[in-house]
Short mmCIF file of C-alpha atoms in Angstrom, two decimals:
data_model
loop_
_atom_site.label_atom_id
_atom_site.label_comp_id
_atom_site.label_asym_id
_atom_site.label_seq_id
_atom_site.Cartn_x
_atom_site.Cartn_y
_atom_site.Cartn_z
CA UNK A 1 -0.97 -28.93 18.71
CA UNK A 2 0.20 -28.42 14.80
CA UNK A 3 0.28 -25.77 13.12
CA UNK A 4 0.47 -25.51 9.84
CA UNK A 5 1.35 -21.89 8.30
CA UNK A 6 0.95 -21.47 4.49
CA UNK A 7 2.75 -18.22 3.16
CA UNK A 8 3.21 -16.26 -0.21
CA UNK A 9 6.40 -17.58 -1.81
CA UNK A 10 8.92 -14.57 -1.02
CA UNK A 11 11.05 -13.71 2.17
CA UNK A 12 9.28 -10.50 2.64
CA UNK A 13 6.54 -12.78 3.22
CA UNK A 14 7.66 -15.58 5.27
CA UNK A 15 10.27 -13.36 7.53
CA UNK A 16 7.42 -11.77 9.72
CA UNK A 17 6.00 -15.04 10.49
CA UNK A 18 9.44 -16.91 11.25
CA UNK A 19 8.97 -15.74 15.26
CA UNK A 20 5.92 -16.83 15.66
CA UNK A 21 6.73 -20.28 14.46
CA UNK A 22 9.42 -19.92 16.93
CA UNK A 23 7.28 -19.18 19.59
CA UNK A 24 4.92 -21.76 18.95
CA UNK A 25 7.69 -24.55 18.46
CA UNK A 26 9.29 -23.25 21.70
CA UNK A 27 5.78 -24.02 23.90
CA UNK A 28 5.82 -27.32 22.17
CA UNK A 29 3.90 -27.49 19.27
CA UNK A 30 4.59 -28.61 16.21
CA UNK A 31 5.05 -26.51 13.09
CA UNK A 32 5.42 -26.87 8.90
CA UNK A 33 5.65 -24.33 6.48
CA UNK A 34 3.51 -25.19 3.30
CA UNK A 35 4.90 -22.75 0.18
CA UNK A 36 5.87 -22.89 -3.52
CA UNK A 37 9.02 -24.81 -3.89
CA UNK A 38 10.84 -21.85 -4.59
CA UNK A 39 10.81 -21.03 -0.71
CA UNK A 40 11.71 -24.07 0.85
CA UNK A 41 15.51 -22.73 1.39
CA UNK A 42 14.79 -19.68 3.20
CA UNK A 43 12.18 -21.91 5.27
CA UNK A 44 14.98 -24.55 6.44
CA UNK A 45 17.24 -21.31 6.66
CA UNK A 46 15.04 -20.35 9.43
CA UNK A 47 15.25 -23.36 11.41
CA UNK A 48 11.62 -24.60 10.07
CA UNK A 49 10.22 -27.71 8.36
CA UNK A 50 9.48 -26.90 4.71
CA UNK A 51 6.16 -28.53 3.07
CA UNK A 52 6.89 -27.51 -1.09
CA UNK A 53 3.40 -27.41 -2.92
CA UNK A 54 3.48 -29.34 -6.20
CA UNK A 55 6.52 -28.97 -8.21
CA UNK A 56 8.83 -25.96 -9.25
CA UNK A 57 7.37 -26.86 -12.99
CA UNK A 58 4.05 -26.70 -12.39
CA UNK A 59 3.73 -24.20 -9.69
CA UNK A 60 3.39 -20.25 -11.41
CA UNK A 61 6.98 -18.36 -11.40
CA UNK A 62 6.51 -15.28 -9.16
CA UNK A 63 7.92 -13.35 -12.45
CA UNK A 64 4.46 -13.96 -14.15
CA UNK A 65 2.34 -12.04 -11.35
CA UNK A 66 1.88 -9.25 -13.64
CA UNK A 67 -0.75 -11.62 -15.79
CA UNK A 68 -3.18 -12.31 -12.51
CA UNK A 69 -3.87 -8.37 -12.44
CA UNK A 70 -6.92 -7.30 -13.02
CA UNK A 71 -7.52 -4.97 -16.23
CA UNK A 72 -7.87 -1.66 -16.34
CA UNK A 73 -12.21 -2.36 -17.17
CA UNK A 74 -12.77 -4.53 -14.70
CA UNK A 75 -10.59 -2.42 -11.66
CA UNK A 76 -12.78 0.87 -13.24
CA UNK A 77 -16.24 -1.36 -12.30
CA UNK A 78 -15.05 -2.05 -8.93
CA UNK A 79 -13.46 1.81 -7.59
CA UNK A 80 -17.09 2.77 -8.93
CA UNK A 81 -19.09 0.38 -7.39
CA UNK A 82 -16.83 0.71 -4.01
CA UNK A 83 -16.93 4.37 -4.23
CA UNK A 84 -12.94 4.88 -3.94
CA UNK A 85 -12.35 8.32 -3.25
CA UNK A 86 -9.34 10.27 -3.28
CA UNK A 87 -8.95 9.46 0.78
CA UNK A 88 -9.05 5.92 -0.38
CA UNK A 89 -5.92 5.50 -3.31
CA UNK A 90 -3.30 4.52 -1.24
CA UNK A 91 -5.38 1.09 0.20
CA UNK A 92 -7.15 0.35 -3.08
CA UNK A 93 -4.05 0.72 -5.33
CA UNK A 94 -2.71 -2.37 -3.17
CA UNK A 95 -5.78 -3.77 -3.08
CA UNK A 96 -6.35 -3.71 -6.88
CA UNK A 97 -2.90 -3.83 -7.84
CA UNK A 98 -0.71 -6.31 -5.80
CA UNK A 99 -3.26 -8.20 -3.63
CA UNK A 100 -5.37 -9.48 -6.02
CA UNK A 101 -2.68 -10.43 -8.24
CA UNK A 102 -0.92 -12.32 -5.41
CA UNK A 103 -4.32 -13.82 -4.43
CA UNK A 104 -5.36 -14.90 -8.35
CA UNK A 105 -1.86 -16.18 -9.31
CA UNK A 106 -2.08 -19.45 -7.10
CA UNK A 107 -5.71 -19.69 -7.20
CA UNK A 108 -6.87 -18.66 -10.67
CA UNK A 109 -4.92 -20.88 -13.05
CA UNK A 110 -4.33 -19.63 -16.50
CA UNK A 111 -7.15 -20.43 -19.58
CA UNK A 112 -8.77 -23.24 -17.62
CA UNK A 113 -11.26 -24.58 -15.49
CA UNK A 114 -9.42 -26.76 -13.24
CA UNK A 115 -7.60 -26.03 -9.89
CA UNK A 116 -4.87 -24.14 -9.63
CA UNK A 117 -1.41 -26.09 -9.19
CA UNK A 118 -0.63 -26.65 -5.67
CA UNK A 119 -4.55 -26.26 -4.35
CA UNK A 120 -4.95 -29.92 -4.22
CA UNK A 121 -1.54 -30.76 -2.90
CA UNK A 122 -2.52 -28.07 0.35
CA UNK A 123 -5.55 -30.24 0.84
CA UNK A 124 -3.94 -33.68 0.64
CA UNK A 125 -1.16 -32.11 3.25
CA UNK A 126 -3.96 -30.92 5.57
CA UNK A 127 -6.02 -34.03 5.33
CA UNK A 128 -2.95 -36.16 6.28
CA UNK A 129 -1.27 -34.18 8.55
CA UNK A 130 -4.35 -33.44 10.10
CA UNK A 131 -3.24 -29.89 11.63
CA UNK A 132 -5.45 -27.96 14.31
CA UNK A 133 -4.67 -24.57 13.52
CA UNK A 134 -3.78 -23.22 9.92
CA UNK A 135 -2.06 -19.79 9.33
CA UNK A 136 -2.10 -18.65 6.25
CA UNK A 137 -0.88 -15.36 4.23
CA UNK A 138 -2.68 -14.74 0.72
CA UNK A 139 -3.52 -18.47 0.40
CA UNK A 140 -7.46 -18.42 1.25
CA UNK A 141 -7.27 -22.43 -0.40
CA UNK A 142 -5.66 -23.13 2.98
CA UNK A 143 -8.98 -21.85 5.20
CA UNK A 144 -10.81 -24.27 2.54
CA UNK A 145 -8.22 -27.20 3.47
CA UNK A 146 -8.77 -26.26 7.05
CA UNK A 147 -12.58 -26.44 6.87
CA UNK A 148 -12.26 -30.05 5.35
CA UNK A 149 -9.59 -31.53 7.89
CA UNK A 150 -11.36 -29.54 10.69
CA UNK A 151 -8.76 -27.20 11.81
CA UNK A 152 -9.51 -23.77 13.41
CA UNK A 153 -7.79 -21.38 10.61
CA UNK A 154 -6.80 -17.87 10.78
CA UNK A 155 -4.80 -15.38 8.47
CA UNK A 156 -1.21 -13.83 8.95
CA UNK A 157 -1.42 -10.40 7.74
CA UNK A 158 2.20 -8.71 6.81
CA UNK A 159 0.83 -5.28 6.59
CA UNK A 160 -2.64 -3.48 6.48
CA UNK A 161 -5.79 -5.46 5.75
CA UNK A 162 -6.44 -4.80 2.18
CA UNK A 163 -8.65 -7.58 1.56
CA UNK A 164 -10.91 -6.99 4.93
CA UNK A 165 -10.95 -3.35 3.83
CA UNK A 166 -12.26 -3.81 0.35
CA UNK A 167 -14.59 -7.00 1.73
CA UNK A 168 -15.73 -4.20 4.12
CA UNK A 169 -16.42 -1.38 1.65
CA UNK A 170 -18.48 -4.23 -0.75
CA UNK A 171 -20.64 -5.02 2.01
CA UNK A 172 -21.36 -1.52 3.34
CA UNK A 173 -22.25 -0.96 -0.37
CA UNK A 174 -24.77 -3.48 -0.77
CA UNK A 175 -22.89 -6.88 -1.98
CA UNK A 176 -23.64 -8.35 -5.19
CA UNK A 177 -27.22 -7.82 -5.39
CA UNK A 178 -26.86 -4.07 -5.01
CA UNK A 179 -23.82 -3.77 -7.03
CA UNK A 180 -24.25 -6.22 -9.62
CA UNK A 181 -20.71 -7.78 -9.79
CA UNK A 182 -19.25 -10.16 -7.65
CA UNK A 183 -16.69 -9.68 -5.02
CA UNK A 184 -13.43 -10.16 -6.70
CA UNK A 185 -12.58 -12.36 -3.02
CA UNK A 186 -15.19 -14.58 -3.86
CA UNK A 187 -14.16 -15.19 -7.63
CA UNK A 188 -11.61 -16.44 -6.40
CA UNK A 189 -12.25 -18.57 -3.58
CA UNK A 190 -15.35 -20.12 -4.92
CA UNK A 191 -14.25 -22.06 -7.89
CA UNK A 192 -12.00 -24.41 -5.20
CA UNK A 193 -14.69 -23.86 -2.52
CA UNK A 194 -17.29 -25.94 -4.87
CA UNK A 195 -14.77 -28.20 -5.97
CA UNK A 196 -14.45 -29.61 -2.58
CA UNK A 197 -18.66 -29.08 -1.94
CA UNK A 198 -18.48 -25.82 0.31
CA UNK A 199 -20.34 -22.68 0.20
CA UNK A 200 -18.08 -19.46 0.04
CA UNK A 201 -18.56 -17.70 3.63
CA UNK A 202 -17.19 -14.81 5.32
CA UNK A 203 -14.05 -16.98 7.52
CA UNK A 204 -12.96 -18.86 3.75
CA UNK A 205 -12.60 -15.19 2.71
CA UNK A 206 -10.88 -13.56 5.47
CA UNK A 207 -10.33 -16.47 8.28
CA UNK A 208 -12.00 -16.94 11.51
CA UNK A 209 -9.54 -14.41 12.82
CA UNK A 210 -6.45 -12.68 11.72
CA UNK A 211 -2.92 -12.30 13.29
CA UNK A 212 -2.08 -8.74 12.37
CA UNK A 213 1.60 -7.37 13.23
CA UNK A 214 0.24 -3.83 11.45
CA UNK A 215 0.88 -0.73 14.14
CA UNK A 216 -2.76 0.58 15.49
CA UNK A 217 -2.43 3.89 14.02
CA UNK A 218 -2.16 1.93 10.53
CA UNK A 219 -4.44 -0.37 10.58
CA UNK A 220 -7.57 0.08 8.19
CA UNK A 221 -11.38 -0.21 8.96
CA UNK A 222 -12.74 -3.60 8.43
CA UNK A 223 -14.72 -5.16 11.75
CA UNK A 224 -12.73 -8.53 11.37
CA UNK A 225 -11.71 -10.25 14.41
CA UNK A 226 -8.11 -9.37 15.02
CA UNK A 227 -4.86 -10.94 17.66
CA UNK A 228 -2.33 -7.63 17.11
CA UNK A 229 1.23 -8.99 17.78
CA UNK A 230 4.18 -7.14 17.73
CA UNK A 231 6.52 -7.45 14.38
CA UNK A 232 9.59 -9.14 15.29
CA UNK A 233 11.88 -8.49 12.78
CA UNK A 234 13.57 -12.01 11.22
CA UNK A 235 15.98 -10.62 8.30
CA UNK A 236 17.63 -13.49 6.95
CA UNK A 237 20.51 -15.16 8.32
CA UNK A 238 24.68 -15.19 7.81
CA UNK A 239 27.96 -14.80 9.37
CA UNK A 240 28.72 -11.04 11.10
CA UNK A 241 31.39 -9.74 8.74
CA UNK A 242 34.40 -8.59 10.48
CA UNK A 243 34.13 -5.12 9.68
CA UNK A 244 30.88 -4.86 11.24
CA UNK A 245 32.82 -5.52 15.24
CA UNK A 246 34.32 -2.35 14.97
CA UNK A 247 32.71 0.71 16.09
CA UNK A 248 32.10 3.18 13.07
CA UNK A 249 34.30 6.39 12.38
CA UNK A 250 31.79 8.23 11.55
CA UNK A 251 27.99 8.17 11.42
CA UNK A 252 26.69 5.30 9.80
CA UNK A 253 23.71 5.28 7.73
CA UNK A 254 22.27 1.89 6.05
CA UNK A 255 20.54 2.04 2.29
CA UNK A 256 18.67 -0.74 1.73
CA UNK A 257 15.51 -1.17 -0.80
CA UNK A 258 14.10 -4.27 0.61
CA UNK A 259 13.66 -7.77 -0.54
CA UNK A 260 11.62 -6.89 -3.37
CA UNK A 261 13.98 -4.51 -4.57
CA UNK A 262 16.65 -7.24 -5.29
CA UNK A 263 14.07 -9.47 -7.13
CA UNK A 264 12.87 -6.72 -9.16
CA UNK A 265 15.89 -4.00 -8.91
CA UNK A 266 13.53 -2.08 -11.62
CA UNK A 267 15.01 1.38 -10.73
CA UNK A 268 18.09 2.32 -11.34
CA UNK A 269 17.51 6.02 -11.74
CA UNK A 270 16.88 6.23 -8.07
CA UNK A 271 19.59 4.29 -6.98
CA UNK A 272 21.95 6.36 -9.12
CA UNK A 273 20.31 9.61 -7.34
CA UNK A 274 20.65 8.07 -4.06
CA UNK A 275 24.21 6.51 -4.71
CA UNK A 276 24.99 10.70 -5.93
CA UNK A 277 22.99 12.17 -2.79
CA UNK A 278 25.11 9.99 -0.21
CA UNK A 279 28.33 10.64 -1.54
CA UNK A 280 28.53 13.58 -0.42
CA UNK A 281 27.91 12.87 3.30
CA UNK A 282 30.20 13.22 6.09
CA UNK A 283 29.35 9.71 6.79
CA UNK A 284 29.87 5.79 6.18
CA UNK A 285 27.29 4.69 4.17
CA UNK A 286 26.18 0.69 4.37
CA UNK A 287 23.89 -0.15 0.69
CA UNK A 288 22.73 -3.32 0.76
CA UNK A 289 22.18 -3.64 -3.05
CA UNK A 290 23.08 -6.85 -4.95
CA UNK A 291 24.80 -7.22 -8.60
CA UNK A 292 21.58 -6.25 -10.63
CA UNK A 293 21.02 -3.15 -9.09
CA UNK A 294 24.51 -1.89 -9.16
CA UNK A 295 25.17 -2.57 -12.79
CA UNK A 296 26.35 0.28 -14.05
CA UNK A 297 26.59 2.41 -10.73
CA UNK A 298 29.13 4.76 -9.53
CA UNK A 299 29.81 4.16 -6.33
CA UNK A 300 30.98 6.76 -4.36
CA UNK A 301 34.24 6.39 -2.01
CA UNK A 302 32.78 6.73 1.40
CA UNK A 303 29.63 4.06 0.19
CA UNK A 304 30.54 -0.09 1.36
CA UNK A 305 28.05 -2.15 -0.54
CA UNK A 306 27.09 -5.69 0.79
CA UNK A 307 25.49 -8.11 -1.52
CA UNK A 308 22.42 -9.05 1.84
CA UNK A 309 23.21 -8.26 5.34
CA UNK A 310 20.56 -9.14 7.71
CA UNK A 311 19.26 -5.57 8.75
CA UNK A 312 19.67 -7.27 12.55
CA UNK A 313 23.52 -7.48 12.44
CA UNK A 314 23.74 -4.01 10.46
CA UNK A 315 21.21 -1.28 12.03
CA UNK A 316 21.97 -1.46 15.79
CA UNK A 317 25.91 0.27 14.32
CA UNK A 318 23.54 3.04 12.18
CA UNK A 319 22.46 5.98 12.95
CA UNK A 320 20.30 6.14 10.10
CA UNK A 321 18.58 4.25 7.64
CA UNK A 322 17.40 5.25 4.10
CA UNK A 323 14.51 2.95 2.63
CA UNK A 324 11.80 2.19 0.23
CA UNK A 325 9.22 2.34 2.94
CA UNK A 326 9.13 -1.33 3.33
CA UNK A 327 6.98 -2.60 6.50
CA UNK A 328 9.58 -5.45 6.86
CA UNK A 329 12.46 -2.58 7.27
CA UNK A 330 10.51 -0.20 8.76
CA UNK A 331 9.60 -2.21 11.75
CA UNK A 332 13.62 -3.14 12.19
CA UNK A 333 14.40 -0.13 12.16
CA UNK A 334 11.40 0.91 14.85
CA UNK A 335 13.16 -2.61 16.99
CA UNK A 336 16.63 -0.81 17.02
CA UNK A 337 15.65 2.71 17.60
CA UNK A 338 17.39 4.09 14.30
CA UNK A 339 15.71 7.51 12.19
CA UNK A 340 14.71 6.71 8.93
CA UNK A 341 14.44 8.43 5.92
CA UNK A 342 11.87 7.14 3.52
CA UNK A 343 12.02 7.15 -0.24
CA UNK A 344 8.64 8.49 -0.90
CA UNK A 345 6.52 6.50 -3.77
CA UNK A 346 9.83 4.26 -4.45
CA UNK A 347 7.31 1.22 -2.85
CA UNK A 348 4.50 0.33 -2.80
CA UNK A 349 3.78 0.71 1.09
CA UNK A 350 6.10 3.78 0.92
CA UNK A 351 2.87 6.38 1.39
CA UNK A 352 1.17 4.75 4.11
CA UNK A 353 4.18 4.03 6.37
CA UNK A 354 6.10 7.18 5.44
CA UNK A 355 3.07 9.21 7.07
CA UNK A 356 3.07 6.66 10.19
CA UNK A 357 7.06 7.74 10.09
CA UNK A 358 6.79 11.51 9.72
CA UNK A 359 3.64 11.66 11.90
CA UNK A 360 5.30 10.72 14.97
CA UNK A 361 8.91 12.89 14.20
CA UNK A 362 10.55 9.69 13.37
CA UNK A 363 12.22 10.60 10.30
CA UNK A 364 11.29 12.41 7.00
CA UNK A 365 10.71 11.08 3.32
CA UNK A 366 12.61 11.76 0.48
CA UNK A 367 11.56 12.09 -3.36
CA UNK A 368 15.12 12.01 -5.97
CA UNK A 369 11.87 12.87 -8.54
CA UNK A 370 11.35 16.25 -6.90
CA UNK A 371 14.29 17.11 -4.70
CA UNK A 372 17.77 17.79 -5.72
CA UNK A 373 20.41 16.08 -4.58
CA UNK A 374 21.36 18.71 -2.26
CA UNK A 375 18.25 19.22 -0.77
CA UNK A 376 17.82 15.52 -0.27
CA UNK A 377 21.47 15.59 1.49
CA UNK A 378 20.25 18.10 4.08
CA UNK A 379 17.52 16.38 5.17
CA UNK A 380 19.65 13.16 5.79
CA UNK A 381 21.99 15.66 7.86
CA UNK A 382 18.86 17.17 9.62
CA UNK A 383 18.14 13.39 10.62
CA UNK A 384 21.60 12.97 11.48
CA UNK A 385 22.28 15.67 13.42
CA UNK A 386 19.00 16.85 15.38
CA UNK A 387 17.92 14.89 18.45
CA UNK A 388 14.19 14.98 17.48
CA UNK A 389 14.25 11.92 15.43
CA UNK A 390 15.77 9.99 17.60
CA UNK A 391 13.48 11.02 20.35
CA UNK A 392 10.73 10.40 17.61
CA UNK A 393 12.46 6.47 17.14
CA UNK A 394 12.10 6.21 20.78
CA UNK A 395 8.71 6.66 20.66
CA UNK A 396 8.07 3.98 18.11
CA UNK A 397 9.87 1.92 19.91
CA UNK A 398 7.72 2.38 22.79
CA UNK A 399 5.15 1.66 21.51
CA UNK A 400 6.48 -1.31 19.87
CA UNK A 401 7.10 -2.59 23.09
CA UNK A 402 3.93 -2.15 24.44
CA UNK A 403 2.11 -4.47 21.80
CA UNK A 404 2.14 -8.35 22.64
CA UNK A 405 5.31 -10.27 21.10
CA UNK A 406 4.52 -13.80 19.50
CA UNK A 407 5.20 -15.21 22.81
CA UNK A 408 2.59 -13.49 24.26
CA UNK A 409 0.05 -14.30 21.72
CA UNK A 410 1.23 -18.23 22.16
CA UNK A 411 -1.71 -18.76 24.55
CA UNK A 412 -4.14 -16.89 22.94
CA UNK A 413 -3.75 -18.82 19.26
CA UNK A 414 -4.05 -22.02 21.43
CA UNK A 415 -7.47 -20.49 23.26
CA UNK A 416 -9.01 -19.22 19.74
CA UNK A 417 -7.81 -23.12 18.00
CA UNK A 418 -9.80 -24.76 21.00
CA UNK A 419 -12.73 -22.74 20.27
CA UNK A 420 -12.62 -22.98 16.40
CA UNK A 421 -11.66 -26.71 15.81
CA UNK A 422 -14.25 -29.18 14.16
CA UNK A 423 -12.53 -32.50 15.63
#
């Protein structure tokens, strides 16, 4: 069959899909990668074929994702018609904050009417390449393109369902007749739903299933259909350094802030704390921080830093990793059995996975806001040196194991397009 995946333009998007689309191109099927231009390299990169949507001039920059939020009014209206209680910030402040955003920027264009850039493009490429499954990640124009080519269509979720939750949550409180505002899902699916004649319905908002890597204990209430598969972590691709053969000296711990830390690199208080609270460990320290972030850093003696290594060639040498609570590194680190230490409210997934983390003895968090430098030294020494966490890694990594890789799931995406395709 094809299968065509459509996926938010950044690599901390399209790396947890890359083994799937290896396992479905390895039983035979054919696969494309529909994006903004701006991700076609790291698509190729991967061994994939690369569909670029529109042009790099007329598609949004990712650097103007701030103007899709919603305003501070409008996000009041909907925690009060939800009913978002204090048990509740940590899923609506991604909801409201980055989802949305991420949702609006390629669907909602700017002071007009018309569709966004890119939206008609993803329907010409479906109509012509005439897929039978679509995959898609924040892109809800592609279940509308699979709807008019007849494809079965499903999302790709890279973390916890913060769109099924808050679809949930408006339901349960009544919809739009009780609430009197729309669904801010709909708003934005409708205008290119009714461009093309379709009504807006519950599998163009949230797919006729949903591929979701998220561990159980993390996932969030919703009643969507789900296919869990287990995150197999994809970090990029280079040559192994020669330094990297040799056995370390000394413990090795990795620092790394994610992918969205080097597009951003918008704190460089913390990594001056963290640069500070490393140097004075009895330990070889690996930061994967680019130019940006170490402008004007001291770095200390016993710290290498590496402009990208893939987490895959670095972490199975470390005995440690410090992180922004990434799920991308997170779940790498769960794959090679390493402790972690996560910098609490450095990202925004930080809360949620930090208690998934500390909940199972896995590792503990760290906060340069509220600790000192020493204190946050002796817990990366207590991680270090006590065998709990690495009992507690084992156990993730367990359990890991025990949920279905993408080659496992192979058959059961080709069972669910069967049952869900229109030609």
């Amino acid at each position: 069959m094809r299968v065509l995946f459509t996926v938010w333009p950044m690599s901390a998007h399209l790396y947890p899909v890359v083994p799937l689309a290896w396992a479905l191109q390895g039983a035979g099927h054919e696969v494309r990668v529909a994006s903004h231009p701006a991700l076609t390299e790291s698509v190729t990169a991967a061994g994939l074929t690369a569909v670029p949507l529109s042009g790099a001039d007329t598609m949004p920059a990712l650097s103007t994702v701030g103007r899709f939020m919603i305003d501070d009014e409008e996000r009041g209206r909907l925690a009060e018609a939800l009913a978002i209680g204090p048990g509740d910030q940590d899923a609506w402040q991604m909801f409201s904050d980055y989802a949305l955003a991420a949702l609006r920027i390629f669907h909602t264009p700017e002071g007009s009417s018309a569709l966004a850039p890119g939206v008609e493009h993803l329907v010409d490429v479906a109509r012509n390449w005439q897929p039978d499954l679509v995959l898609w990640d924040q892109w809800p124009a592609a279940a509308v393109a699979a709807r008019l080519c007849g494809a079965a269509q499903a999302r790709t979720l890279w973390g916890p369902d913060y769109c099924g939750w808050a679809r949930a949550r408006f339901l349960e409180r009544g919809g739009a007749p009780a609430l009197g505002l729309e669904d801010p899902l709909v708003d934005v699916v409708r205008p290119i739903a009714g461009h093309y004649g379709l009504d807006v319905d519950e599998e163009l908002l949230l797919g006729q299933w949903s591929v979701d890597p998220t561990p159980a204990p993390m996932r969030l209430r919703t009643g969507a259909r789900t296919v869990a598969v287990r995150r197999v972590p994809y970090t990029g691709v280079g040559a192994v350094p020669g330094w990297l053969h040799r056995a370390p000296e000394r413990p090795r711990v990795a620092l790394s802030l994610g992918m969205s830390g080097r597009l951003f690199h918008n704190n460089t208080a913390m990594i001056a704390d963290m640069l500070e609270t490393v140097g004075g460990l009895d330990a070889e320290v690996v930061a994967t921080l680019n130019e940006a972030q170490l402008a004007g850093q001291r770095v200390p003696d016993n710290v290498r830093t590496v402009d990208y290594l893939p987490l895959n060639q670095l972490l199975p040498t470390c005995s440690a990793i410090i992180h922004h609570g990434g799920g991308g590194t997170l779940s790498a680190a769960v794959a090679h059995r390493v402790p972690q230490l996560v910098l609490r409210d450095e990202g925004v997934e930080g809360p949620a996975y930090a208690r998934y983390l500390t909940e199972r003895g896995a590792g503990l968090t760290l906060d340069h806001k509220e600790q000192s430098h020493q204190e946050m030294r002796a817990r990366i020494q207590r991680v270090l040196r006590e065998p709990q966490f690495r009992a507690g890694a084992d156990t993730l990594h367990a359990d890991w194991l025990s949920t279905p890789s993408p080659h496992d799931i192979v058959p059961v995406l080709e069972g669910l397009t069967a049952r869900y395709r229109r030609r």
